[in-house]
Structures are given as C-alpha cells and as structure tokens.
Amino acid sequence: MLNYVKLSSIVHATEDLDKVMEAIEFLIPEDINDEKVEVNVVESEGHFRNPIKLVEITIKGKDAEKTFKHIFNLIKSDEKNINKLKKDLHLRIEDNKFFVRFDKQKAYLGKCKVIDGDDIIRVMFNFKIFGKDKESKTKEIVESELNA
C-alpha cells in the first residue's frame, strides 16, 4: 500500500536538534526497525542568512505501513484533527501522495495536532498506486482510514 513515509522539519538556530528529533520520533512507532529508517540532516541558511538544519526521515516497506497506522491513530485521538483533515482533504493530496503537517511543539509534548502554520513537522505518505486517477484512489485510502 505504501512506498514510503517521509517526515521532515526545519531546526532553527534557536532550537535544539535533539528536541526536534524527539518531536519527530513521537510520530514514529517504537517497534520500527532502525535499519529501515534513513535519517538526513542538512545544514543550510534561512531567509535572513540564519543557520538552519533540515531534518528528513524516510521509512520504507512494512515499517512505512506501521508508521501510517501509528500516525492515523494519533490523528484520530482528537476529533478536531479528523474534522480538519476531512474538510480540506482535497488540498492535501497530489497524485499518489498525502501531505499533513503537525505542530512541532505539541509533538514534543506528546500531543498530536494537525495545523497549517509554521513550526511544523511535515509528513508525506507516498502510496503504491498505479494507473489513472491516483488522486481519487489516494483520497479513498485516507478517508477510509479516517473513518475506521
């Protein structure tokens, strides 16, 4: 069902990389095989030449499926998350990909909040869908999971 799940976030100069990693790890199930997880941290510059780090974690295979279920269980723990995703689902799907953003600060505190603002953890689910009408098939998968 899934090719991979990609979680990413920006670590600003005023933030602690370890704490941002902890926030991201909140969205990853504990029983994931670490060997199946790719972690990339790239140092860069922000808009005002401030130092930033870009963190990107990719999870493939069966562990991507586990991560999908885990994240959707977190999403479904709050009715506001479900309602928000259902309301603007069409804006979050492109081809066979589903995008969702989580509040980075809340994730660090062990809470799941879907948001559209800044200071986020961005998650992209890439589904194994072939042929035509990938978007509607992706939408069906996500709606089915939200309604489960």
Backbone as ProteinMPNN parsed JSONL, in Angstrom:
{"seq_chain_A": "MLNYVKLSSIVHATEDLDKVMEAIEFLIPEDINDEKVEVNVVESEGHFRNPIKLVEITIKGKDAEKTFKHIFNLIKSDEKNINKLKKDLHLRIEDNKFFVRFDKQKAYLGKCKVIDGDDIIRVMFNFKIFGKDKESKTKEIVESELNA", "coords_chain_A": {"N_chain_A": [[0.811, -1.199, 0.0], [1.979, 1.261, 0.737], [4.724, 3.144, -0.534], [6.632, 4.712, 0.778], [7.129, 6.673, 3.793], [7.692, 10.0, 4.558], [9.123, 12.123, 6.854], [9.651, 15.414, 7.858], [11.406, 18.362, 8.997], [12.266, 21.707, 9.935], [15.049, 22.857, 11.686], [15.571, 25.473, 13.599], [18.052, 27.999, 14.411], [17.675, 28.703, 17.034], [16.653, 26.465, 18.17], [16.893, 23.165, 19.635], [18.459, 20.467, 18.214], [18.215, 17.791, 19.119], [15.828, 17.874, 20.573], [13.979, 18.5, 18.569], [14.238, 16.208, 17.046], [13.208, 14.388, 18.882], [10.546, 15.239, 18.921], [9.791, 14.578, 16.306], [10.166, 11.81, 16.435], [8.053, 11.093, 18.056], [6.019, 10.697, 16.267], [6.648, 8.334, 15.095], [6.364, 4.832, 15.231], [7.446, 2.848, 18.055], [8.424, 0.283, 17.598], [9.779, 0.143, 15.196], [12.124, -0.949, 12.773], [15.28, 0.163, 13.067], [17.229, 0.02, 11.086], [15.849, 0.262, 8.757], [15.242, 2.857, 8.521], [15.941, 5.946, 7.15], [17.93, 8.671, 7.89], [18.49, 12.03, 7.37], [20.335, 14.941, 7.831], [20.723, 18.182, 6.981], [22.745, 20.993, 6.791], [21.981, 24.405, 6.422], [21.013, 27.688, 5.179], [18.781, 30.131, 6.459], [16.119, 32.401, 5.474], [17.037, 34.925, 6.239], [19.764, 34.581, 6.273], [20.329, 33.121, 8.511], [21.557, 30.334, 10.385], [20.256, 27.127, 9.697], [18.923, 23.804, 10.11], [17.957, 21.101, 8.114], [15.903, 18.467, 8.609], [15.277, 15.2, 7.611], [13.455, 12.287, 7.502], [13.099, 9.074, 6.284], [10.978, 6.349, 5.845], [10.556, 3.052, 4.864], [8.83, 0.301, 3.198], [7.402, -2.382, 5.152], [7.594, -1.103, 7.562], [6.838, 1.451, 6.912], [4.114, 1.106, 6.569], [3.393, 0.481, 9.224], [4.026, 2.917, 10.397], [2.222, 4.621, 9.113], [-0.251, 3.629, 10.146], [0.19, 4.143, 12.87], [0.463, 6.976, 12.927], [-2.069, 7.716, 11.986], [-3.644, 6.72, 14.053], [-2.841, 8.454, 16.073], [-3.768, 10.876, 14.973], [-6.515, 10.375, 14.989], [-7.026, 10.492, 17.657], [-7.975, 12.909, 18.392], [-10.799, 14.677, 17.758], [-10.89, 17.145, 16.453], [-8.678, 17.094, 14.755], [-9.454, 15.119, 12.906], [-11.755, 16.304, 11.758], [-10.603, 18.591, 10.596], [-8.891, 17.476, 8.67], [-10.74, 16.097, 7.058], [-12.202, 18.224, 6.08], [-10.432, 19.719, 4.446], [-9.235, 17.871, 2.758], [-8.88, 17.538, -0.009], [-6.965, 19.444, -0.596], [-4.663, 18.376, 0.329], [-3.75, 16.273, -1.11], [-1.86, 15.002, -3.758], [-1.414, 13.547, -6.749], [-0.288, 10.398, -6.003], [0.229, 10.98, -3.396], [-0.103, 11.957, 0.023], [-0.289, 14.684, 2.156], [0.443, 16.01, 5.351], [0.585, 18.245, 8.124], [2.066, 18.694, 11.298], [1.928, 20.188, 14.533], [4.935, 21.121, 15.802], [5.822, 21.773, 18.409], [3.76, 20.755, 20.032], [3.98, 18.038, 19.392], [6.445, 17.465, 20.526], [5.679, 17.55, 23.145], [4.202, 15.305, 23.293], [1.705, 15.27, 22.076], [-0.788, 15.281, 19.521], [-1.422, 17.424, 16.938], [-2.968, 18.613, 14.14], [-1.992, 21.057, 11.895], [-1.775, 24.096, 9.881], [0.145, 25.98, 9.86], [3.362, 27.496, 10.561], [6.454, 26.222, 11.966], [6.508, 23.339, 12.071], [6.094, 19.748, 11.718], [6.399, 18.06, 8.858], [4.656, 15.628, 7.076], [4.744, 13.191, 4.599], [2.961, 10.843, 2.843], [3.573, 8.322, 0.592], [1.898, 6.524, -1.643], [1.531, 3.214, -3.078], [0.283, 3.32, -5.946], [-0.994, 2.757, -9.078], [-1.573, 3.522, -12.549], [-4.428, 5.333, -13.827], [-6.094, 8.194, -12.313], [-4.954, 8.56, -9.707], [-5.191, 10.354, -7.59], [-7.879, 10.205, -6.663], [-7.943, 7.58, -5.761], [-6.031, 7.68, -3.746], [-7.305, 9.471, -2.057], [-9.515, 7.903, -1.302], [-8.245, 5.901, 0.231], [-7.222, 7.418, 2.385], [-9.568, 8.604, 3.433], [-10.927, 6.291, 4.173], [-9.277, 5.349, 6.229], [-9.508, 7.473, 8.043], [-12.152, 7.218, 8.748], [-12.252, 4.784, 9.957]], "CA_chain_A": [[0.0, 0.0, 0.0], [2.829, 2.454, 0.811], [6.122, 3.094, -0.96], [7.404, 5.231, 1.895], [6.65, 7.817, 4.573], [8.79, 10.945, 4.754], [8.871, 13.124, 7.891], [10.695, 16.431, 7.768], [11.219, 19.567, 9.792], [13.365, 22.664, 9.969], [15.554, 23.136, 13.027], [16.088, 26.845, 13.608], [19.244, 28.21, 15.24], [17.252, 28.83, 18.432], [16.108, 25.178, 18.615], [17.802, 22.068, 19.939], [18.257, 19.372, 17.26], [17.749, 16.594, 19.832], [14.413, 18.053, 20.926], [13.203, 18.392, 17.331], [14.233, 14.776, 16.713], [12.266, 13.778, 19.818], [9.202, 15.576, 18.441], [9.547, 13.752, 15.116], [10.084, 10.415, 16.87], [6.714, 10.889, 18.6], [5.166, 10.26, 15.162], [7.162, 7.055, 14.581], [6.159, 3.76, 16.222], [8.667, 2.429, 18.744], [8.912, -1.021, 17.144], [10.314, 0.255, 13.84], [13.487, -1.42, 12.585], [16.128, 1.338, 12.815], [17.979, -0.17, 9.845], [14.955, 0.609, 7.648], [14.976, 4.295, 8.632], [17.008, 6.813, 6.641], [17.914, 9.991, 8.528], [19.381, 13.008, 6.752], [20.336, 16.277, 8.418], [21.488, 19.055, 6.098], [22.897, 22.357, 7.297], [21.657, 25.367, 5.378], [20.771, 29.051, 5.658], [17.409, 30.595, 6.372], [15.822, 33.572, 4.65], [17.873, 36.052, 6.673], [21.103, 34.008, 6.402], [20.49, 32.459, 9.796], [21.817, 28.904, 10.192], [19.162, 26.191, 9.985], [19.163, 22.417, 9.71], [16.79, 20.441, 7.544], [15.877, 17.066, 9.017], [14.365, 14.399, 6.792], [13.477, 10.871, 7.868], [12.329, 8.276, 5.339], [10.694, 4.995, 6.321], [10.068, 2.29, 3.723], [8.374, -1.078, 3.385], [6.412, -2.712, 6.189], [7.683, -0.084, 8.608], [6.039, 2.591, 6.437], [2.724, 0.744, 6.904], [3.252, 0.649, 10.682], [4.062, 4.356, 10.675], [0.928, 5.132, 8.639], [-1.276, 3.263, 11.151], [0.514, 4.852, 14.111], [0.139, 8.401, 12.772], [-3.517, 7.878, 11.91], [-4.18, 6.536, 15.405], [-2.606, 9.725, 16.772], [-4.693, 11.854, 14.393], [-7.885, 10.055, 15.412], [-7.176, 10.695, 19.093], [-8.597, 14.217, 18.588], [-11.848, 14.915, 16.75], [-10.549, 18.348, 15.682], [-7.768, 16.664, 13.69], [-10.246, 14.407, 11.899], [-12.598, 17.282, 11.07], [-9.747, 19.447, 9.773], [-8.435, 16.714, 7.501], [-11.883, 15.824, 6.179], [-12.626, 19.491, 5.466], [-9.527, 20.179, 3.386], [-8.511, 16.713, 2.238], [-8.54, 17.756, -1.422], [-5.777, 20.294, -0.663], [-3.534, 17.628, 0.887], [-3.459, 15.135, -1.98], [-1.29, 15.293, -5.074], [-1.136, 12.236, -7.347], [-0.401, 9.297, -5.036], [0.818, 11.451, -2.14], [-0.944, 12.638, 1.004], [0.544, 15.545, 2.991], [-0.164, 16.539, 6.576], [1.528, 18.958, 8.978], [1.79, 18.607, 12.729], [2.538, 21.187, 15.397], [6.19, 20.572, 16.318], [5.872, 21.949, 19.866], [2.815, 19.79, 20.633], [4.55, 16.697, 19.218], [7.489, 17.323, 21.55], [4.978, 17.323, 24.42], [3.465, 14.051, 23.203], [0.334, 15.516, 21.627], [-0.926, 15.34, 18.065], [-2.283, 18.494, 16.468], [-2.827, 18.924, 12.727], [-2.034, 22.509, 11.687], [-1.346, 24.563, 8.569], [1.064, 27.098, 10.042], [4.806, 27.274, 10.569], [6.98, 25.461, 13.097], [5.771, 22.091, 11.883], [6.671, 18.52, 11.201], [5.671, 17.759, 7.627], [4.651, 14.198, 6.78], [4.24, 12.84, 3.275], [2.746, 9.426, 2.6], [3.633, 8.022, -0.829], [1.196, 5.249, -1.809], [1.753, 2.401, -4.281], [-0.921, 3.388, -6.772], [-0.604, 2.811, -10.479], [-2.662, 3.788, -13.475], [-5.069, 6.651, -13.829], [-6.882, 8.653, -11.167], [-4.227, 8.294, -8.467], [-5.679, 11.226, -6.512], [-9.128, 9.699, -6.067], [-7.611, 6.355, -5.025], [-5.353, 8.124, -2.521], [-8.357, 10.042, -1.212], [-10.287, 6.773, -0.753], [-7.436, 5.264, 1.286], [-7.139, 8.31, 3.551], [-10.915, 8.689, 4.023], [-11.22, 5.009, 4.812], [-8.537, 5.301, 7.472], [-10.092, 8.469, 8.957], [-13.476, 6.74, 9.181], [-12.123, 3.462, 10.598]], "C_chain_A": [[0.857, 1.267, 0.0], [4.21, 2.193, 0.224], [7.0, 3.531, 0.208], [6.639, 6.339, 2.604], [7.864, 8.701, 4.794], [8.351, 11.984, 5.79], [10.001, 14.138, 7.823], [10.358, 17.649, 8.625], [12.457, 20.447, 9.657], [13.747, 22.881, 11.429], [16.203, 24.514, 12.96], [17.268, 26.957, 14.572], [18.893, 28.273, 16.725], [16.713, 27.513, 19.004], [17.214, 24.156, 18.833], [17.477, 20.909, 18.993], [17.7, 18.124, 17.947], [16.264, 16.689, 20.187], [13.522, 17.962, 19.687], [13.129, 16.925, 16.902], [13.266, 14.017, 17.62], [10.824, 14.02, 19.373], [8.848, 14.726, 17.223], [9.353, 12.293, 15.511], [8.744, 10.088, 17.524], [5.782, 10.328, 17.527], [5.584, 8.913, 14.576], [6.938, 5.971, 15.637], [7.484, 3.275, 16.809], [9.262, 1.142, 18.179], [9.417, -1.021, 15.697], [11.764, -0.237, 13.822], [14.364, -0.234, 12.186], [16.92, 1.235, 11.518], [17.155, 0.214, 8.617], [14.644, 2.104, 7.616], [16.189, 5.081, 8.129], [16.851, 8.188, 7.298], [18.938, 10.878, 7.834], [19.221, 14.343, 7.467], [21.272, 17.13, 7.559], [21.546, 20.449, 6.716], [22.706, 23.331, 6.147], [21.538, 26.757, 5.989], [19.302, 29.385, 5.492], [17.303, 31.842, 5.513], [16.72, 34.764, 4.977], [19.311, 35.607, 6.958], [21.375, 33.398, 7.775], [20.714, 30.959, 9.556], [20.585, 28.064, 10.565], [19.628, 24.796, 9.586], [17.851, 21.874, 9.159], [16.89, 18.962, 7.893], [14.86, 16.344, 8.15], [14.558, 12.932, 7.152], [12.567, 10.132, 6.893], [12.211, 6.86, 5.872], [10.033, 4.24, 5.179], [9.514, 0.93, 4.148], [7.316, -1.248, 4.456], [6.42, -1.685, 7.318], [6.937, 1.19, 8.212], [4.566, 2.346, 6.753], [2.458, 0.943, 8.397], [3.179, 2.133, 11.049], [2.757, 5.014, 10.262], [-0.161, 4.87, 9.683], [-1.06, 4.045, 12.442], [0.098, 6.327, 14.023], [-1.369, 8.596, 12.691], [-4.195, 7.605, 13.244], [-3.987, 7.802, 16.232], [-3.58, 10.789, 16.279], [-6.095, 11.635, 14.953], [-8.097, 10.203, 16.914], [-7.828, 12.043, 19.41], [-9.552, 14.506, 17.431], [-11.545, 16.142, 15.881], [-9.616, 18.009, 14.517], [-8.543, 16.012, 12.547], [-11.066, 15.4, 11.087], [-11.775, 18.168, 10.137], [-9.314, 18.709, 8.507], [-9.581, 16.428, 6.53], [-12.286, 17.081, 5.407], [-11.727, 19.893, 4.295], [-8.67, 19.06, 2.789], [-8.043, 16.925, 0.797], [-7.286, 18.623, -1.597], [-4.504, 19.543, -0.262], [-3.102, 16.448, 0.022], [-2.947, 15.627, -3.327], [-0.809, 13.959, -5.647], [-1.349, 11.143, -6.304], [0.199, 9.677, -3.681], [-0.217, 12.177, -1.284], [-0.018, 13.38, 1.96], [-0.233, 16.0, 4.225], [0.944, 17.172, 7.417], [1.082, 18.873, 10.426], [2.533, 19.704, 13.469], [3.766, 20.567, 16.071], [6.26, 20.655, 17.843], [4.963, 20.941, 20.579], [3.374, 18.372, 20.536], [5.644, 16.445, 20.251], [6.873, 17.011, 22.914], [4.126, 16.052, 24.397], [2.012, 14.212, 22.806], [0.316, 15.662, 20.113], [-1.91, 16.435, 17.679], [-1.958, 18.794, 15.006], [-2.969, 20.432, 12.57], [-1.607, 22.838, 10.258], [-0.275, 25.636, 8.665], [2.523, 26.723, 9.903], [5.171, 26.45, 11.798], [6.311, 24.088, 13.152], [6.697, 20.909, 11.609], [5.786, 18.154, 10.01], [5.788, 16.26, 7.362], [4.051, 13.993, 5.397], [4.155, 11.322, 3.189], [2.732, 9.213, 1.091], [3.083, 6.61, -1.022], [1.584, 4.54, -3.104], [0.448, 2.359, -5.063], [-0.467, 3.583, -8.212], [-1.824, 3.105, -11.338], [-3.212, 5.189, -13.328], [-5.772, 6.937, -12.51], [-6.248, 8.306, -9.815], [-4.784, 9.104, -7.302], [-6.942, 10.675, -5.867], [-8.87, 8.406, -5.292], [-6.908, 6.689, -3.71], [-6.377, 8.682, -1.542], [-9.188, 8.944, -0.556], [-9.547, 6.117, 0.407], [-7.443, 6.113, 2.555], [-8.508, 8.418, 4.227], [-11.28, 7.412, 4.753], [-10.525, 4.912, 6.165], [-9.096, 6.291, 8.498], [-11.415, 7.987, 9.538], [-13.428, 5.419, 9.922], [-12.252, 3.562, 12.101]], "O_chain_A": [[0.508, 2.245, -0.661], [4.798, 1.138, 0.461], [7.958, 2.855, 0.586], [5.65, 6.868, 2.096], [8.933, 8.222, 5.171], [7.326, 12.644, 5.618], [11.172, 13.767, 7.739], [9.198, 17.923, 8.932], [13.543, 19.98, 9.312], [12.888, 23.064, 12.292], [17.252, 24.692, 12.341], [17.452, 26.106, 15.443], [19.716, 27.937, 17.576], [16.357, 27.447, 20.18], [18.313, 24.269, 18.29], [16.346, 20.425, 18.974], [16.807, 17.47, 17.408], [15.535, 15.7, 20.109], [12.427, 17.404, 19.754], [12.084, 16.456, 16.451], [12.581, 13.1, 17.166], [9.986, 13.121, 19.44], [7.733, 14.214, 17.121], [8.472, 11.616, 14.98], [8.338, 8.926, 17.545], [4.861, 9.571, 17.836], [4.938, 8.411, 13.657], [7.28, 6.163, 16.804], [8.514, 3.291, 16.135], [10.472, 0.929, 18.269], [9.471, -2.07, 15.056], [12.53, 0.03, 14.748], [14.211, 0.312, 11.094], [17.25, 2.255, 10.913], [17.716, 0.464, 7.55], [13.869, 2.561, 6.776], [17.307, 4.906, 8.613], [15.776, 8.787, 7.262], [20.111, 10.52, 7.725], [18.104, 14.814, 7.68], [22.459, 16.832, 7.429], [20.524, 21.01, 7.112], [23.201, 23.113, 5.041], [21.904, 26.984, 7.143], [18.66, 28.983, 4.522], [18.279, 32.279, 4.904], [17.113, 35.517, 4.086], [19.991, 36.2, 7.795], [22.529, 33.187, 8.148], [20.133, 30.382, 8.637], [19.965, 28.27, 11.609], [20.588, 24.629, 8.834], [16.775, 22.161, 9.684], [17.848, 18.289, 7.515], [13.732, 16.805, 7.974], [15.671, 12.406, 7.114], [11.412, 10.511, 6.698], [13.193, 6.249, 6.293], [9.066, 4.721, 4.589], [9.699, 0.479, 5.278], [6.454, -0.39, 4.65], [5.394, -1.428, 7.947], [6.459, 1.925, 9.076], [3.852, 3.264, 7.155], [1.431, 1.5, 8.786], [2.383, 2.544, 11.893], [2.239, 5.87, 10.979], [-0.901, 5.779, 10.058], [-2.013, 4.549, 13.037], [-0.539, 6.855, 14.934], [-1.897, 9.547, 13.268], [-5.229, 8.205, 13.538], [-4.868, 8.182, 17.004], [-4.155, 11.524, 17.083], [-6.776, 12.584, 15.342], [-9.219, 10.056, 17.398], [-8.193, 12.3, 20.557], [-9.143, 14.569, 16.272], [-11.905, 16.171, 14.704], [-9.746, 18.567, 13.427], [-8.319, 16.315, 11.375], [-11.068, 15.342, 9.857], [-12.2, 18.463, 9.019], [-9.368, 19.26, 7.408], [-9.402, 16.512, 5.315], [-12.662, 17.012, 4.236], [-12.219, 20.357, 3.266], [-7.533, 19.283, 2.372], [-6.934, 16.531, 0.435], [-6.621, 18.546, -2.63], [-3.396, 20.027, -0.493], [-2.188, 15.709, 0.387], [-3.511, 16.53, -3.944], [0.09, 13.324, -5.096], [-2.453, 10.979, -5.784], [0.622, 8.812, -2.914], [-1.077, 12.902, -1.785], [0.917, 12.799, 2.51], [-1.415, 16.332, 4.144], [2.083, 16.705, 7.425], [-0.104, 18.966, 10.74], [3.632, 20.1, 13.078], [3.643, 19.599, 16.822], [6.709, 19.713, 18.496], [5.342, 20.352, 21.591], [3.258, 17.591, 21.481], [5.755, 15.343, 20.788], [7.465, 16.304, 23.73], [3.416, 15.756, 25.358], [1.175, 13.381, 23.159], [1.288, 16.112, 19.507], [-3.084, 16.385, 18.045], [-0.836, 19.175, 14.67], [-3.938, 21.023, 13.047], [-1.138, 21.969, 9.522], [0.169, 26.151, 7.639], [2.874, 25.761, 9.22], [4.303, 26.038, 12.567], [5.651, 23.729, 14.127], [7.884, 21.055, 11.316], [4.578, 17.963, 10.15], [6.879, 15.694, 7.417], [2.999, 14.542, 5.067], [5.132, 10.611, 3.425], [1.957, 9.858, 0.385], [3.708, 5.627, -0.622], [1.922, 5.182, -4.098], [-0.383, 1.473, -4.865], [0.34, 4.462, -8.514], [-2.963, 2.951, -10.897], [-2.57, 6.091, -12.792], [-6.009, 6.038, -11.703], [-6.92, 7.823, -8.904], [-4.848, 8.619, -6.172], [-7.059, 10.681, -4.641], [-9.513, 8.163, -4.271], [-7.163, 6.057, -2.685], [-6.322, 8.399, -0.345], [-9.53, 9.048, 0.622], [-10.143, 5.813, 1.44], [-7.643, 5.602, 3.657], [-8.602, 8.334, 5.451], [-11.875, 7.452, 5.83], [-11.118, 4.445, 7.137], [-9.152, 5.983, 9.689], [-11.758, 8.306, 10.677], [-14.441, 4.971, 10.459], [-12.169, 2.55, 12.796]]}, "name": "protein", "num_of_chains": 1, "seq": "MLNYVKLSSIVHATEDLDKVMEAIEFLIPEDINDEKVEVNVVESEGHFRNPIKLVEITIKGKDAEKTFKHIFNLIKSDEKNINKLKKDLHLRIEDNKFFVRFDKQKAYLGKCKVIDGDDIIRVMFNFKIFGKDKESKTKEIVESELNA"}
